[in-house]
Amino acid sequence: MKKILIVLMTALLCSVTAYAMDHSEFITGPFEDASAVTKACLECHEEQADSFMTTPHWTWTRKQSVNGKEMELGKINAFNNFCTTTSSNRVHCSECHAGYGWADESFDFTDKTKVDCLVCHDTTGTYHKDGDNSGWPKEHVKLDEVAQNVGMPVRQNCTSCHALGGGGNNAKHGDIGLVLDYPDRSVDVHMDADGNDFQCQTCHVTENHKITGANMATSPDGYNLISCEQCHDAEPHSESVLNSHTRRVACQTCHIPVYAKEDATQMDWDWSTAGREEPPEGIDGKVVRFKRSTGTQTWKTNMVPSYAWFNGKSGVYLMGDKIDPSTVTKMAYPLGNISDKTAKIHPFKIHTGKQVYDTKNLYFITNHIYGEDGLWTTYDWERSVKIGMETSKLPYSGEFGFAPTEMYWRIDHMVAPKEQALGCLDCHGDEGRMDWAALGYAKNPLNR
Amino acid sequence: MTWKKLLLLGLIVVFTASSALAIEGGNQRKGKHLFKKNCKSCHSAGGEGGEITPMSKTMSQWDRFFEKQADKHPGDVFKNTPEKDLKDINQFLFDKAADSPSPETCG
């Protein structure tokens, strides 16, 4: 309780200082372009730019231990189960780079004037970046008005990218949709806009632009992981049976009974149908959707999570790793098992798909999807595959096919009111949601 | 210049002027929340004001409503809601209106 109080007090203090700082006194404009705004910010905040430029929001990479070896990994070279890779698609992907003009490898990562301060610090809700110009804001944005109204980030700033990646609202995470801009208590007890109203930084504690939290795909080493125990005790329940669960069961498991509340999330992306002029069978336009550019996608709401052991670290598929196309390749998956004492049973979204791969070299292809020569424009697999592989410099045999994939996503948000937390029988009942055998138990651990 | 050309020119001027008056600068995503909170209590299906969604009107109809008709709206909601919040609600309804690029039934 004390911890909660301290967090709330700090949050309050921070918010007071943030709102007290009226920038309209010293920011006048007009601004020629967004980079001119950054120059104005730098007049007082040069150090902030320096520290920001060391973070993955700018570099899109971080040195870490991945699958047992030291390497650089981030959005810059990761493989995911959605648009797959950024390498040849920068102009599009940079919509969510906190910078201006990263179109290709010539981008200057030392140029402070290209930092996008506004995407995180706009408080008007009118700042928007475009998907077709390497991260510059849309033309209609009133830069002077936005610049005069900067402040501490609110949920809406973070969701502008983190809720919209992967092809639409809540596509990727499942537990981070635009509903978190202003959620009710039933959606998330912490972020409840009329209640606790936590901002993202309340839990993702931030210092010098370094934001804590670890996404499985880009931080498989679990660096800067955050936990419920930053505020809650390790034994938070009044019931000892419940407290005895916390050693092996993550808080999220009982307290997030469903994800994808209100906004549907993408559960499957089958790239193999992309390019077809006629939609395949079974498309209803709502749950199962088809577009010639992207192929077939399945979208669902109110999903029961999948459960697996998780010790905070993950394994990932890396560019060039060999696959067996007759089995499902895991693009990101949790590490840990029943005998790993640091692991807990944790909820996940498992996103499935079919991705293009090199049938001779047996690895996934870094496809070129965006731009006038990309798949989304030409619908020509041969051509886009070739360009994509040339850009990433991965040898290409000349033959491609499609192989099944899956990708795990941690479920951490959309914490339900406690009345809705799982009860004993939700897991231990005859129709319980746990697959005990898959978790490594001989039988339902209630029946000893 | 013939009268036809003049008329055309006049029409263009009027048209661009009126479309330039379209609402902008409101926070659409906050507006969605405020619409649910301040308006849906009466404007859900079966409510005393009848169901209203962004798709109930076109973009220009929404702007006209907020500009001209809101004063005559029953009750105090339009008098008690801050100007800034009404702008955000207007922006949401406009951006998701029936003839907008991304119409929305919910809200």
mmCIF file of N, CA and C in Angstrom, chain A residues 268-367:
data_model
loop_
_atom_site.group_PDB
_atom_site.id
_atom_site.type_symbol
_atom_site.label_atom_id
_atom_site.label_comp_id
_atom_site.label_asym_id
_atom_site.label_seq_id
_atom_site.Cartn_x
_atom_site.Cartn_y
_atom_site.Cartn_z
ATOM 1 N N ASP A 268 -4.147 -14.414 -36.967
ATOM 2 C CA ASP A 268 -3.478 -15.191 -38.010
ATOM 3 C C ASP A 268 -3.276 -14.318 -39.250
ATOM 4 N N TRP A 269 -2.101 -14.466 -39.852
ATOM 5 C CA TRP A 269 -1.806 -13.746 -41.095
ATOM 6 C C TRP A 269 -1.217 -14.747 -42.070
ATOM 7 N N ASP A 270 -2.016 -15.112 -43.070
ATOM 8 C CA ASP A 270 -1.596 -16.062 -44.093
ATOM 9 C C ASP A 270 -1.176 -15.282 -45.340
ATOM 10 N N TRP A 271 0.143 -15.164 -45.506
ATOM 11 C CA TRP A 271 0.665 -14.388 -46.640
ATOM 12 C C TRP A 271 0.510 -15.144 -47.965
ATOM 13 N N SER A 272 0.260 -16.446 -47.890
ATOM 14 C CA SER A 272 0.306 -17.245 -49.120
ATOM 15 C C SER A 272 -0.800 -16.891 -50.102
ATOM 16 N N THR A 273 -1.849 -16.215 -49.644
ATOM 17 C CA THR A 273 -2.938 -15.856 -50.558
ATOM 18 C C THR A 273 -2.761 -14.457 -51.146
ATOM 19 N N ALA A 274 -1.735 -13.714 -50.666
ATOM 20 C CA ALA A 274 -1.521 -12.353 -51.179
ATOM 21 C C ALA A 274 -1.198 -12.406 -52.666
ATOM 22 N N GLY A 275 -1.661 -11.409 -53.380
ATOM 23 C CA GLY A 275 -1.410 -11.334 -54.817
ATOM 24 C C GLY A 275 -2.543 -11.903 -55.644
ATOM 25 N N ARG A 276 -3.384 -12.768 -55.032
ATOM 26 C CA ARG A 276 -4.494 -13.368 -55.781
ATOM 27 C C ARG A 276 -5.521 -12.314 -56.162
ATOM 28 N N GLU A 277 -6.028 -12.440 -57.370
ATOM 29 C CA GLU A 277 -7.054 -11.485 -57.770
ATOM 30 C C GLU A 277 -8.382 -11.808 -57.105
ATOM 31 N N GLU A 278 -8.659 -13.123 -56.976
ATOM 32 C CA GLU A 278 -9.929 -13.541 -56.368
ATOM 33 C C GLU A 278 -9.678 -13.932 -54.922
ATOM 34 N N PRO A 279 -10.520 -13.482 -53.999
ATOM 35 C CA PRO A 279 -10.324 -13.882 -52.612
ATOM 36 C C PRO A 279 -10.506 -15.397 -52.443
ATOM 37 N N PRO A 280 -9.770 -16.016 -51.500
ATOM 38 C CA PRO A 280 -9.979 -17.440 -51.242
ATOM 39 C C PRO A 280 -11.331 -17.659 -50.557
ATOM 40 N N GLU A 281 -11.684 -18.907 -50.320
ATOM 41 C CA GLU A 281 -12.981 -19.188 -49.677
ATOM 42 C C GLU A 281 -12.949 -18.831 -48.202
ATOM 43 N N GLY A 282 -14.135 -18.609 -47.643
ATOM 44 C CA GLY A 282 -14.250 -18.434 -46.198
ATOM 45 C C GLY A 282 -13.993 -17.024 -45.695
ATOM 46 N N ILE A 283 -13.970 -16.052 -46.607
ATOM 47 C CA ILE A 283 -13.748 -14.668 -46.186
ATOM 48 C C ILE A 283 -15.088 -14.043 -45.799
ATOM 49 N N ASP A 284 -15.219 -13.569 -44.566
ATOM 50 C CA ASP A 284 -16.468 -12.901 -44.197
ATOM 51 C C ASP A 284 -16.277 -11.393 -44.040
ATOM 52 N N GLY A 285 -15.042 -10.923 -44.192
ATOM 53 C CA GLY A 285 -14.801 -9.477 -44.139
ATOM 54 C C GLY A 285 -14.722 -8.923 -42.732
ATOM 55 N N LYS A 286 -15.081 -9.729 -41.734
ATOM 56 C CA LYS A 286 -15.009 -9.243 -40.352
ATOM 57 C C LYS A 286 -13.969 -10.034 -39.581
ATOM 58 N N VAL A 287 -14.251 -11.321 -39.357
ATOM 59 C CA VAL A 287 -13.288 -12.168 -38.661
ATOM 60 C C VAL A 287 -12.172 -12.570 -39.622
ATOM 61 N N VAL A 288 -12.549 -13.076 -40.760
ATOM 62 C CA VAL A 288 -11.550 -13.462 -41.764
ATOM 63 C C VAL A 288 -11.601 -12.465 -42.917
ATOM 64 N N ARG A 289 -10.490 -11.729 -43.073
ATOM 65 C CA ARG A 289 -10.459 -10.637 -44.045
ATOM 66 C C ARG A 289 -9.415 -10.918 -45.114
ATOM 67 N N PHE A 290 -9.714 -10.439 -46.315
ATOM 68 C CA PHE A 290 -8.755 -10.632 -47.411
ATOM 69 C C PHE A 290 -8.482 -9.327 -48.132
ATOM 70 N N LYS A 291 -7.212 -9.101 -48.394
ATOM 71 C CA LYS A 291 -6.834 -8.013 -49.295
ATOM 72 C C LYS A 291 -5.780 -8.564 -50.238
ATOM 73 N N ARG A 292 -5.816 -8.112 -51.485
ATOM 74 C CA ARG A 292 -4.868 -8.633 -52.460
ATOM 75 C C ARG A 292 -3.426 -8.349 -52.023
ATOM 76 N N SER A 293 -3.219 -7.218 -51.373
ATOM 77 C CA SER A 293 -1.864 -6.849 -50.972
ATOM 78 C C SER A 293 -1.348 -7.687 -49.814
ATOM 79 N N THR A 294 -2.220 -7.981 -48.850
ATOM 80 C CA THR A 294 -1.722 -8.587 -47.607
ATOM 81 C C THR A 294 -2.138 -10.042 -47.435
ATOM 82 N N GLY A 295 -3.040 -10.537 -48.264
ATOM 83 C CA GLY A 295 -3.486 -11.916 -48.113
ATOM 84 C C GLY A 295 -4.595 -12.030 -47.085
ATOM 85 N N THR A 296 -4.625 -13.160 -46.373
ATOM 86 C CA THR A 296 -5.745 -13.453 -45.478
ATOM 87 C C THR A 296 -5.348 -13.189 -44.022
ATOM 88 N N GLN A 297 -6.206 -12.469 -43.306
ATOM 89 C CA GLN A 297 -5.961 -12.215 -41.883
ATOM 90 C C GLN A 297 -7.200 -12.583 -41.081
ATOM 91 N N THR A 298 -6.971 -13.134 -39.881
ATOM 92 C CA THR A 298 -8.072 -13.466 -38.982
ATOM 93 C C THR A 298 -8.004 -12.552 -37.762
ATOM 94 N N TRP A 299 -9.142 -11.940 -37.427
ATOM 95 C CA TRP A 299 -9.193 -10.963 -36.330
ATOM 96 C C TRP A 299 -10.240 -11.404 -35.309
ATOM 97 N N LYS A 300 -9.886 -11.401 -34.013
ATOM 98 C CA LYS A 300 -10.842 -11.836 -32.986
ATOM 99 C C LYS A 300 -10.841 -10.932 -31.766
ATOM 100 N N THR A 301 -11.988 -10.948 -31.071
ATOM 101 C CA THR A 301 -12.183 -10.127 -29.872
ATOM 102 C C THR A 301 -12.352 -11.025 -28.652
ATOM 103 N N ASN A 302 -12.080 -10.478 -27.466
ATOM 104 C CA ASN A 302 -12.291 -11.191 -26.201
ATOM 105 C C ASN A 302 -11.685 -12.593 -26.213
ATOM 106 N N MET A 303 -10.397 -12.655 -26.337
ATOM 107 C CA MET A 303 -9.697 -13.928 -26.467
ATOM 108 C C MET A 303 -9.219 -14.445 -25.115
ATOM 109 N N VAL A 304 -9.390 -15.748 -24.904
ATOM 110 C CA VAL A 304 -8.796 -16.410 -23.740
ATOM 111 C C VAL A 304 -7.320 -16.655 -24.070
ATOM 112 N N PRO A 305 -6.408 -16.232 -23.168
ATOM 113 C CA PRO A 305 -4.981 -16.402 -23.472
ATOM 114 C C PRO A 305 -4.567 -17.867 -23.562
ATOM 115 N N SER A 306 -3.382 -18.094 -24.148
ATOM 116 C CA SER A 306 -2.708 -19.391 -24.072
ATOM 117 C C SER A 306 -1.715 -19.276 -22.916
ATOM 118 N N TYR A 307 -1.371 -20.419 -22.306
ATOM 119 C CA TYR A 307 -0.500 -20.341 -21.122
ATOM 120 C C TYR A 307 0.763 -21.155 -21.318
ATOM 121 N N ALA A 308 1.891 -20.612 -20.827
ATOM 122 C CA ALA A 308 3.175 -21.303 -20.952
ATOM 123 C C ALA A 308 4.103 -20.842 -19.830
ATOM 124 N N TRP A 309 5.107 -21.656 -19.524
ATOM 125 C CA TRP A 309 6.123 -21.256 -18.553
ATOM 126 C C TRP A 309 6.968 -20.150 -19.149
ATOM 127 N N PHE A 310 7.354 -19.194 -18.307
ATOM 128 C CA PHE A 310 8.098 -18.030 -18.800
ATOM 129 C C PHE A 310 8.999 -17.512 -17.691
ATOM 130 N N ASN A 311 10.305 -17.453 -18.002
ATOM 131 C CA ASN A 311 11.238 -16.927 -16.995
ATOM 132 C C ASN A 311 11.702 -15.509 -17.304
ATOM 133 N N GLY A 312 11.003 -14.847 -18.223
ATOM 134 C CA GLY A 312 11.343 -13.456 -18.547
ATOM 135 C C GLY A 312 12.225 -13.336 -19.776
ATOM 136 N N LYS A 313 12.789 -14.461 -20.192
ATOM 137 C CA LYS A 313 13.630 -14.434 -21.393
ATOM 138 C C LYS A 313 12.931 -15.201 -22.521
ATOM 139 N N SER A 314 13.333 -14.874 -23.761
ATOM 140 C CA SER A 314 12.673 -15.498 -24.904
ATOM 141 C C SER A 314 13.691 -16.018 -25.895
ATOM 142 N N GLY A 315 13.195 -16.886 -26.780
ATOM 143 C CA GLY A 315 13.975 -17.287 -27.945
ATOM 144 C C GLY A 315 13.337 -16.636 -29.158
ATOM 145 N N VAL A 316 14.118 -16.372 -30.190
ATOM 146 C CA VAL A 316 13.561 -15.750 -31.384
ATOM 147 C C VAL A 316 14.129 -16.396 -32.639
ATOM 148 N N TYR A 317 13.408 -16.245 -33.737
ATOM 149 C CA TYR A 317 13.922 -16.639 -35.048
ATOM 150 C C TYR A 317 14.782 -15.495 -35.560
ATOM 151 N N LEU A 318 15.994 -15.806 -35.999
ATOM 152 C CA LEU A 318 16.881 -14.765 -36.524
ATOM 153 C C LEU A 318 17.060 -14.943 -38.030
ATOM 154 N N MET A 319 17.294 -13.817 -38.690
ATOM 155 C CA MET A 319 17.490 -13.820 -40.132
ATOM 156 C C MET A 319 18.542 -14.868 -40.522
ATOM 157 N N GLY A 320 18.185 -15.765 -41.430
ATOM 158 C CA GLY A 320 19.142 -16.770 -41.885
ATOM 159 C C GLY A 320 19.069 -18.099 -41.141
ATOM 160 N N ASP A 321 18.353 -18.150 -40.018
ATOM 161 C CA ASP A 321 18.196 -19.418 -39.288
ATOM 162 C C ASP A 321 17.478 -20.439 -40.181
ATOM 163 N N LYS A 322 17.960 -21.677 -40.161
ATOM 164 C CA LYS A 322 17.329 -22.736 -40.955
ATOM 165 C C LYS A 322 15.979 -23.134 -40.357
ATOM 166 N N ILE A 323 15.035 -23.497 -41.231
ATOM 167 C CA ILE A 323 13.728 -23.945 -40.760
ATOM 168 C C ILE A 323 13.423 -25.328 -41.324
ATOM 169 N N ASP A 324 12.444 -25.981 -40.710
ATOM 170 C CA ASP A 324 11.874 -27.199 -41.271
ATOM 171 C C ASP A 324 10.458 -26.829 -41.707
ATOM 172 N N PRO A 325 10.231 -26.658 -43.012
ATOM 173 C CA PRO A 325 8.941 -26.146 -43.480
ATOM 174 C C PRO A 325 7.757 -27.073 -43.191
ATOM 175 N N SER A 326 8.048 -28.326 -42.752
ATOM 176 C CA SER A 326 6.922 -29.220 -42.455
ATOM 177 C C SER A 326 6.462 -29.038 -41.006
ATOM 178 N N THR A 327 7.189 -28.244 -40.197
ATOM 179 C CA THR A 327 6.743 -27.966 -38.833
ATOM 180 C C THR A 327 6.569 -26.459 -38.665
ATOM 181 N N VAL A 328 5.931 -26.083 -37.566
ATOM 182 C CA VAL A 328 5.681 -24.663 -37.304
ATOM 183 C C VAL A 328 6.952 -24.031 -36.724
ATOM 184 N N THR A 329 7.428 -22.955 -37.342
ATOM 185 C CA THR A 329 8.595 -22.235 -36.806
ATOM 186 C C THR A 329 8.111 -21.156 -35.849
ATOM 187 N N LYS A 330 8.738 -21.097 -34.668
ATOM 188 C CA LYS A 330 8.383 -20.084 -33.673
ATOM 189 C C LYS A 330 9.235 -18.835 -33.903
ATOM 190 N N MET A 331 8.585 -17.723 -34.194
ATOM 191 C CA MET A 331 9.320 -16.478 -34.448
ATOM 192 C C MET A 331 9.756 -15.839 -33.126
ATOM 193 N N ALA A 332 8.977 -16.026 -32.063
ATOM 194 C CA ALA A 332 9.354 -15.583 -30.713
ATOM 195 C C ALA A 332 8.591 -16.472 -29.748
ATOM 196 N N TYR A 333 9.288 -16.940 -28.698
ATOM 197 C CA TYR A 333 8.636 -17.874 -27.776
ATOM 198 C C TYR A 333 9.269 -17.751 -26.398
ATOM 199 N N PRO A 334 8.486 -18.027 -25.356
ATOM 200 C CA PRO A 334 8.987 -17.864 -23.991
ATOM 201 C C PRO A 334 9.955 -18.975 -23.610
ATOM 202 N N LEU A 335 10.944 -18.659 -22.771
ATOM 203 C CA LEU A 335 11.845 -19.660 -22.229
ATOM 204 C C LEU A 335 11.408 -20.004 -20.805
ATOM 205 N N GLY A 336 11.741 -21.212 -20.378
ATOM 206 C CA GLY A 336 11.350 -21.664 -19.040
ATOM 207 C C GLY A 336 10.521 -22.922 -19.133
ATOM 208 N N ASN A 337 10.511 -23.703 -18.047
ATOM 209 C CA ASN A 337 9.681 -24.904 -17.999
ATOM 210 C C ASN A 337 9.385 -25.229 -16.547
ATOM 211 N N ILE A 338 8.689 -26.329 -16.324
ATOM 212 C CA ILE A 338 8.199 -26.624 -14.973
ATOM 213 C C ILE A 338 9.348 -26.797 -13.965
ATOM 214 N N SER A 339 10.522 -27.244 -14.427
ATOM 215 C CA SER A 339 11.615 -27.454 -13.468
ATOM 216 C C SER A 339 12.518 -26.222 -13.339
ATOM 217 N N ASP A 340 12.260 -25.190 -14.111
ATOM 218 C CA ASP A 340 12.999 -23.921 -13.988
ATOM 219 C C ASP A 340 12.318 -23.097 -12.896
ATOM 220 N N LYS A 341 12.990 -22.993 -11.723
ATOM 221 C CA LYS A 341 12.330 -22.359 -10.575
ATOM 222 C C LYS A 341 12.110 -20.864 -10.753
ATOM 223 N N THR A 342 12.755 -20.252 -11.762
ATOM 224 C CA THR A 342 12.528 -18.824 -11.984
ATOM 225 C C THR A 342 11.353 -18.586 -12.943
ATOM 226 N N ALA A 343 10.805 -19.673 -13.470
ATOM 227 C CA ALA A 343 9.719 -19.517 -14.444
ATOM 228 C C ALA A 343 8.348 -19.562 -13.766
ATOM 229 N N LYS A 344 7.406 -18.810 -14.328
ATOM 230 C CA LYS A 344 6.017 -18.848 -13.865
ATOM 231 C C LYS A 344 5.102 -19.119 -15.055
ATOM 232 N N ILE A 345 3.916 -19.612 -14.753
ATOM 233 C CA ILE A 345 2.921 -19.784 -15.820
ATOM 234 C C ILE A 345 2.392 -18.397 -16.182
ATOM 235 N N HIS A 346 2.480 -18.076 -17.451
ATOM 236 C CA HIS A 346 2.198 -16.705 -17.910
ATOM 237 C C HIS A 346 1.214 -16.756 -19.088
ATOM 238 N N PRO A 347 0.341 -15.745 -19.207
ATOM 239 C CA PRO A 347 -0.579 -15.730 -20.360
ATOM 240 C C PRO A 347 0.067 -15.144 -21.620
ATOM 241 N N PHE A 348 -0.302 -15.693 -22.763
ATOM 242 C CA PHE A 348 0.227 -15.224 -24.051
ATOM 243 C C PHE A 348 -0.868 -15.176 -25.094
ATOM 244 N N LYS A 349 -0.624 -14.338 -26.090
ATOM 245 C CA LYS A 349 -1.359 -14.442 -27.347
ATOM 246 C C LYS A 349 -0.432 -15.199 -28.293
ATOM 247 N N ILE A 350 -0.939 -16.206 -28.970
ATOM 248 C CA ILE A 350 -0.127 -16.889 -29.980
ATOM 249 C C ILE A 350 -0.672 -16.527 -31.358
ATOM 250 N N HIS A 351 0.115 -15.761 -32.075
ATOM 251 C CA HIS A 351 -0.277 -15.323 -33.419
ATOM 252 C C HIS A 351 0.323 -16.302 -34.425
ATOM 253 N N THR A 352 -0.523 -16.866 -35.278
ATOM 254 C CA THR A 352 -0.044 -17.843 -36.252
ATOM 255 C C THR A 352 0.008 -17.222 -37.651
ATOM 256 N N GLY A 353 0.674 -17.912 -38.563
ATOM 257 C CA GLY A 353 0.757 -17.371 -39.912
ATOM 258 C C GLY A 353 1.408 -18.317 -40.896
ATOM 259 N N LYS A 354 1.504 -17.813 -42.123
ATOM 260 C CA LYS A 354 2.279 -18.509 -43.156
ATOM 261 C C LYS A 354 3.152 -17.454 -43.807
ATOM 262 N N GLN A 355 4.468 -17.754 -43.828
ATOM 263 C CA GLN A 355 5.406 -16.777 -44.381
ATOM 264 C C GLN A 355 6.170 -17.355 -45.556
ATOM 265 N N VAL A 356 6.640 -16.435 -46.397
ATOM 266 C CA VAL A 356 7.377 -16.841 -47.590
ATOM 267 C C VAL A 356 8.803 -17.265 -47.198
ATOM 268 N N TYR A 357 9.253 -18.413 -47.751
ATOM 269 C CA TYR A 357 10.610 -18.877 -47.435
ATOM 270 C C TYR A 357 11.308 -19.390 -48.690
ATOM 271 N N ASP A 358 12.615 -19.492 -48.585
ATOM 272 C CA ASP A 358 13.456 -19.981 -49.672
ATOM 273 C C ASP A 358 13.461 -21.510 -49.595
ATOM 274 N N THR A 359 12.890 -22.174 -50.617
ATOM 275 C CA THR A 359 12.667 -23.628 -50.510
ATOM 276 C C THR A 359 13.956 -24.442 -50.656
ATOM 277 N N LYS A 360 15.029 -23.837 -51.166
ATOM 278 C CA LYS A 360 16.309 -24.552 -51.262
ATOM 279 C C LYS A 360 17.203 -24.245 -50.066
ATOM 280 N N ASN A 361 17.331 -22.950 -49.745
ATOM 281 C CA ASN A 361 18.190 -22.555 -48.619
ATOM 282 C C ASN A 361 17.523 -22.796 -47.263
ATOM 283 N N LEU A 362 16.198 -23.013 -47.275
ATOM 284 C CA LEU A 362 15.445 -23.303 -46.056
ATOM 285 C C LEU A 362 15.571 -22.231 -44.981
ATOM 286 N N TYR A 363 15.318 -21.008 -45.370
ATOM 287 C CA TYR A 363 15.134 -19.939 -44.372
ATOM 288 C C TYR A 363 14.084 -18.950 -44.866
ATOM 289 N N PHE A 364 13.578 -18.129 -43.932
ATOM 290 C CA PHE A 364 12.532 -17.181 -44.319
ATOM 291 C C PHE A 364 13.116 -16.051 -45.144
ATOM 292 N N ILE A 365 12.277 -15.517 -46.014
ATOM 293 C CA ILE A 365 12.691 -14.489 -46.962
ATOM 294 C C ILE A 365 12.358 -13.104 -46.418
ATOM 295 N N THR A 366 13.314 -12.194 -46.579
ATOM 296 C CA THR A 366 13.076 -10.796 -46.195
ATOM 297 C C THR A 366 12.381 -10.117 -47.362
ATOM 298 N N ASN A 367 11.063 -10.142 -47.349
ATOM 299 C CA ASN A 367 10.313 -9.697 -48.528
ATOM 300 C C ASN A 367 10.232 -8.184 -48.624
#
